[in-house]
mmCIF file with all atom_site columns, C-alpha atoms in Angstrom:
data_model
loop_
_atom_site.group_PDB
_atom_site.id
_atom_site.type_symbol
_atom_site.label_atom_id
_atom_site.label_alt_id
_atom_site.label_comp_id
_atom_site.label_asym_id
_atom_site.label_entity_id
_atom_site.label_seq_id
_atom_site.pdbx_PDB_ins_code
_atom_site.Cartn_x
_atom_site.Cartn_y
_atom_site.Cartn_z
_atom_site.occupancy
_atom_site.B_iso_or_equiv
_atom_site.pdbx_formal_charge
_atom_site.auth_seq_id
_atom_site.auth_comp_id
_atom_site.auth_asym_id
_atom_site.auth_atom_id
_atom_site.pdbx_PDB_model_num
ATOM 1  C CA . UNK Q 1 1  ? -117.150 9.157   77.760 1.00 55.00 ? 1  UNK Q CA 1
ATOM 2  C CA . UNK Q 1 2  ? -114.149 7.128   78.787 1.00 63.00 ? 2  UNK Q CA 1
ATOM 3  C CA . UNK Q 1 3  ? -113.034 6.090   75.311 1.00 69.00 ? 3  UNK Q CA 1
ATOM 4  C CA . UNK Q 1 4  ? -113.220 8.411   72.316 1.00 75.00 ? 4  UNK Q CA 1
ATOM 5  C CA . UNK Q 1 5  ? -112.328 7.940   68.672 1.00 76.00 ? 5  UNK Q CA 1
ATOM 6  C CA . UNK Q 1 6  ? -109.577 10.033  67.082 1.00 78.00 ? 6  UNK Q CA 1
ATOM 7  C CA . UNK Q 1 7  ? -112.360 12.451  66.079 1.00 84.00 ? 7  UNK Q CA 1
ATOM 8  C CA . UNK Q 1 8  ? -113.595 12.719  69.680 1.00 82.00 ? 8  UNK Q CA 1
ATOM 9  C CA . UNK Q 1 9  ? -116.710 10.638  69.041 1.00 79.00 ? 9  UNK Q CA 1
ATOM 10 C CA . UNK Q 1 10 ? -118.075 7.598   70.866 1.00 78.00 ? 10 UNK Q CA 1
ATOM 11 C CA . UNK Q 1 11 ? -116.024 4.492   70.036 1.00 77.00 ? 11 UNK Q CA 1
ATOM 12 C CA . UNK Q 1 12 ? -118.021 2.171   67.809 1.00 80.00 ? 12 UNK Q CA 1
ATOM 13 C CA . UNK Q 1 13 ? -117.794 -1.640  67.830 1.00 80.00 ? 13 UNK Q CA 1
ATOM 14 C CA . UNK Q 1 14 ? -115.496 -1.749  64.804 1.00 82.00 ? 14 UNK Q CA 1
ATOM 15 C CA . UNK Q 1 15 ? -112.923 0.475   66.508 1.00 82.00 ? 15 UNK Q CA 1
ATOM 16 C CA . UNK Q 1 16 ? -113.275 -1.409  69.792 1.00 83.00 ? 16 UNK Q CA 1
ATOM 17 C CA . UNK Q 1 17 ? -112.832 -4.774  68.060 1.00 85.00 ? 17 UNK Q CA 1
ATOM 18 C CA . UNK Q 1 18 ? -109.624 -3.604  66.379 1.00 85.00 ? 18 UNK Q CA 1
ATOM 19 C CA . UNK Q 1 19 ? -108.175 -2.420  69.704 1.00 85.00 ? 19 UNK Q CA 1
ATOM 20 C CA . UNK Q 1 20 ? -109.389 -5.614  71.411 1.00 86.00 ? 20 UNK Q CA 1
ATOM 21 C CA . UNK Q 1 21 ? -108.463 -8.383  68.981 1.00 86.00 ? 21 UNK Q CA 1
ATOM 22 C CA . UNK Q 1 22 ? -106.162 -6.732  66.473 1.00 88.00 ? 22 UNK Q CA 1
ATOM 23 C CA . UNK Q 1 23 ? -106.266 -6.049  62.747 1.00 88.00 ? 23 UNK Q CA 1
ATOM 24 C CA . UNK Q 1 24 ? -104.301 -6.454  59.526 1.00 89.00 ? 24 UNK Q CA 1
ATOM 25 C CA . UNK Q 1 25 ? -102.951 -3.438  57.639 1.00 89.00 ? 25 UNK Q CA 1
ATOM 26 C CA . UNK Q 1 26 ? -100.750 -3.701  54.558 1.00 89.00 ? 26 UNK Q CA 1
ATOM 27 C CA . UNK Q 1 27 ? -99.695  -7.299  55.249 1.00 91.00 ? 27 UNK Q CA 1
ATOM 28 C CA . UNK Q 1 28 ? -98.844  -6.566  58.882 1.00 91.00 ? 28 UNK Q CA 1
ATOM 29 C CA . UNK Q 1 29 ? -100.891 -7.698  61.878 1.00 89.00 ? 29 UNK Q CA 1
ATOM 30 C CA . UNK Q 1 30 ? -101.330 -5.279  64.755 1.00 86.00 ? 30 UNK Q CA 1
ATOM 31 C CA . UNK Q 1 31 ? -102.427 -7.286  67.803 1.00 85.00 ? 31 UNK Q CA 1
ATOM 32 C CA . UNK Q 1 32 ? -105.133 -5.917  70.035 1.00 88.00 ? 32 UNK Q CA 1
ATOM 33 C CA . UNK Q 1 33 ? -104.522 -5.390  73.725 1.00 88.00 ? 33 UNK Q CA 1
ATOM 34 C CA . UNK Q 1 34 ? -106.610 -8.328  74.982 1.00 88.00 ? 34 UNK Q CA 1
ATOM 35 C CA . UNK Q 1 35 ? -105.383 -10.695 72.259 1.00 88.00 ? 35 UNK Q CA 1
ATOM 36 C CA . UNK Q 1 36 ? -101.769 -9.806  73.017 1.00 90.00 ? 36 UNK Q CA 1
ATOM 37 C CA . UNK Q 1 37 ? -102.212 -10.335 76.774 1.00 90.00 ? 37 UNK Q CA 1
ATOM 38 C CA . UNK Q 1 38 ? -103.945 -13.644 76.106 1.00 89.00 ? 38 UNK Q CA 1
ATOM 39 C CA . UNK Q 1 39 ? -101.221 -14.819 73.726 1.00 91.00 ? 39 UNK Q CA 1
ATOM 40 C CA . UNK Q 1 40 ? -98.628  -14.060 76.425 1.00 92.00 ? 40 UNK Q CA 1
ATOM 41 C CA . UNK Q 1 41 ? -100.636 -16.107 78.936 1.00 90.00 ? 41 UNK Q CA 1
ATOM 42 C CA . UNK Q 1 42 ? -101.251 -13.085 81.156 1.00 89.00 ? 42 UNK Q CA 1
ATOM 43 C CA . UNK Q 1 43 ? -105.050 -13.266 80.974 1.00 84.00 ? 43 UNK Q CA 1
ATOM 44 C CA . UNK Q 1 44 ? -107.616 -15.654 79.551 1.00 84.00 ? 44 UNK Q CA 1
ATOM 45 C CA . UNK Q 1 45 ? -109.164 -14.508 76.280 1.00 84.00 ? 45 UNK Q CA 1
ATOM 46 C CA . UNK Q 1 46 ? -112.769 -13.358 76.416 1.00 83.00 ? 46 UNK Q CA 1
ATOM 47 C CA . UNK Q 1 47 ? -114.747 -11.824 73.607 1.00 85.00 ? 47 UNK Q CA 1
ATOM 48 C CA . UNK Q 1 48 ? -116.077 -8.310  74.052 1.00 84.00 ? 48 UNK Q CA 1
ATOM 49 C CA . UNK Q 1 49 ? -119.556 -9.726  74.658 1.00 86.00 ? 49 UNK Q CA 1
ATOM 50 C CA . UNK Q 1 50 ? -118.220 -12.378 77.064 1.00 86.00 ? 50 UNK Q CA 1
ATOM 51 C CA . UNK Q 1 51 ? -116.500 -9.684  79.100 1.00 85.00 ? 51 UNK Q CA 1
ATOM 52 C CA . UNK Q 1 52 ? -119.652 -7.538  79.153 1.00 86.00 ? 52 UNK Q CA 1
ATOM 53 C CA . UNK Q 1 53 ? -121.764 -10.519 80.223 1.00 87.00 ? 53 UNK Q CA 1
ATOM 54 C CA . UNK Q 1 54 ? -119.300 -11.548 82.945 1.00 86.00 ? 54 UNK Q CA 1
ATOM 55 C CA . UNK Q 1 55 ? -119.108 -8.014  84.317 1.00 88.00 ? 55 UNK Q CA 1
ATOM 56 C CA . UNK Q 1 56 ? -122.896 -7.584  84.426 1.00 90.00 ? 56 UNK Q CA 1
ATOM 57 C CA . UNK Q 1 57 ? -123.499 -10.997 85.986 1.00 87.00 ? 57 UNK Q CA 1
ATOM 58 C CA . UNK Q 1 58 ? -120.895 -10.519 88.726 1.00 86.00 ? 58 UNK Q CA 1
ATOM 59 C CA . UNK Q 1 59 ? -121.986 -6.937  89.414 1.00 89.00 ? 59 UNK Q CA 1
ATOM 60 C CA . UNK Q 1 60 ? -125.558 -8.121  90.061 1.00 88.00 ? 60 UNK Q CA 1
ATOM 61 C CA . UNK Q 1 61 ? -124.352 -11.121 92.069 1.00 84.00 ? 61 UNK Q CA 1
ATOM 62 C CA . UNK Q 1 62 ? -122.348 -8.734  94.265 1.00 86.00 ? 62 UNK Q CA 1
ATOM 63 C CA . UNK Q 1 63 ? -125.327 -6.510  95.032 1.00 87.00 ? 63 UNK Q CA 1
ATOM 64 C CA . UNK Q 1 64 ? -125.392 -3.868  92.306 1.00 90.00 ? 64 UNK Q CA 1
ATOM 65 C CA . UNK Q 1 65 ? -128.954 -3.035  91.336 1.00 90.00 ? 65 UNK Q CA 1
ATOM 66 C CA . UNK Q 1 66 ? -130.244 -4.083  87.892 1.00 89.00 ? 66 UNK Q CA 1
ATOM 67 C CA . UNK Q 1 67 ? -131.027 -0.398  87.278 1.00 93.00 ? 67 UNK Q CA 1
ATOM 68 C CA . UNK Q 1 68 ? -127.407 0.579   87.907 1.00 93.00 ? 68 UNK Q CA 1
ATOM 69 C CA . UNK Q 1 69 ? -126.071 -2.285  85.770 1.00 91.00 ? 69 UNK Q CA 1
ATOM 70 C CA . UNK Q 1 70 ? -128.465 -1.340  82.948 1.00 91.00 ? 70 UNK Q CA 1
ATOM 71 C CA . UNK Q 1 71 ? -127.168 2.235   83.143 1.00 91.00 ? 71 UNK Q CA 1
ATOM 72 C CA . UNK Q 1 72 ? -123.534 1.075   83.038 1.00 89.00 ? 72 UNK Q CA 1
ATOM 73 C CA . UNK Q 1 73 ? -124.230 -1.159  80.041 1.00 87.00 ? 73 UNK Q CA 1
ATOM 74 C CA . UNK Q 1 74 ? -126.366 1.381   78.219 1.00 87.00 ? 74 UNK Q CA 1
ATOM 75 C CA . UNK Q 1 75 ? -129.167 -1.152  78.226 1.00 88.00 ? 75 UNK Q CA 1
ATOM 76 C CA . UNK Q 1 76 ? -132.622 -1.457  79.780 1.00 91.00 ? 76 UNK Q CA 1
ATOM 77 C CA . UNK Q 1 77 ? -133.537 -3.125  83.075 1.00 91.00 ? 77 UNK Q CA 1
ATOM 78 C CA . UNK Q 1 78 ? -135.703 -5.801  81.407 1.00 91.00 ? 78 UNK Q CA 1
ATOM 79 C CA . UNK Q 1 79 ? -132.757 -7.023  79.308 1.00 90.00 ? 79 UNK Q CA 1
ATOM 80 C CA . UNK Q 1 80 ? -130.449 -7.030  82.332 1.00 89.00 ? 80 UNK Q CA 1
ATOM 81 C CA . UNK Q 1 81 ? -132.943 -9.083  84.357 1.00 87.00 ? 81 UNK Q CA 1
ATOM 82 C CA . UNK Q 1 82 ? -133.490 -11.518 81.492 1.00 87.00 ? 82 UNK Q CA 1
ATOM 83 C CA . UNK Q 1 83 ? -129.876 -12.152 80.488 1.00 84.00 ? 83 UNK Q CA 1
ATOM 84 C CA . UNK Q 1 84 ? -127.583 -11.295 83.392 1.00 82.00 ? 84 UNK Q CA 1
ATOM 85 C CA . UNK Q 1 85 ? -129.330 -12.505 86.552 1.00 78.00 ? 85 UNK Q CA 1
ATOM 86 C CA . UNK Q 1 86 ? -128.051 -16.007 87.272 1.00 70.00 ? 86 UNK Q CA 1
ATOM 87 C CA . UNK Q 1 87 ? -128.974 -17.205 90.774 1.00 62.00 ? 87 UNK Q CA 1
ATOM 88 C CA . UNK Q 1 88 ? -126.344 -19.981 90.775 1.00 64.00 ? 88 UNK Q CA 1
ATOM 89 C CA . UNK Q 1 89 ? -123.471 -17.547 90.221 1.00 56.00 ? 89 UNK Q CA 1
ATOM 90 C CA . UNK Q 1 90 ? -123.590 -16.518 93.878 1.00 52.00 ? 90 UNK Q CA 1
ATOM 91 C CA . UNK Q 1 91 ? -122.501 -20.041 94.844 1.00 58.00 ? 91 UNK Q CA 1
ATOM 92 C CA . UNK Q 1 92 ? -119.093 -19.541 93.250 1.00 56.00 ? 92 UNK Q CA 1
ATOM 93 C CA . UNK Q 1 93 ? -116.289 -17.220 94.242 1.00 62.00 ? 93 UNK Q CA 1
ATOM 94 C CA . UNK Q 1 94 ? -116.543 -13.673 92.904 1.00 55.00 ? 94 UNK Q CA 1
ATOM 95 C CA . UNK Q 1 95 ? -113.540 -11.831 91.477 1.00 58.00 ? 95 UNK Q CA 1
ATOM 96 C CA . UNK Q 1 96 ? -112.438 -8.509  92.937 1.00 62.00 ? 96 UNK Q CA 1
ATOM 97 C CA . UNK Q 1 97 ? -113.735 -5.526  90.985 1.00 56.00 ? 97 UNK Q CA 1
#
């Protein structure tokens, strides 16, 4: 695992969302990493799902196999083929990974 909770467990969506977008605690807002970078104009804001979708789509468009992408996402190949394979994406410029 790349990211672990403070108890050494897999990070769940609630923990990820707090680190991503921020959270309120005792009348104080703690900005998440992505929200803070976006607010500073250093990166466009994408939701967690939007980032996952973009990564999977571009990975497939750049030649990664659906099996490998499914493994990376923790998903199955059928879902990857149904939701992340967009033939038209290869006509645009791909970002560097």
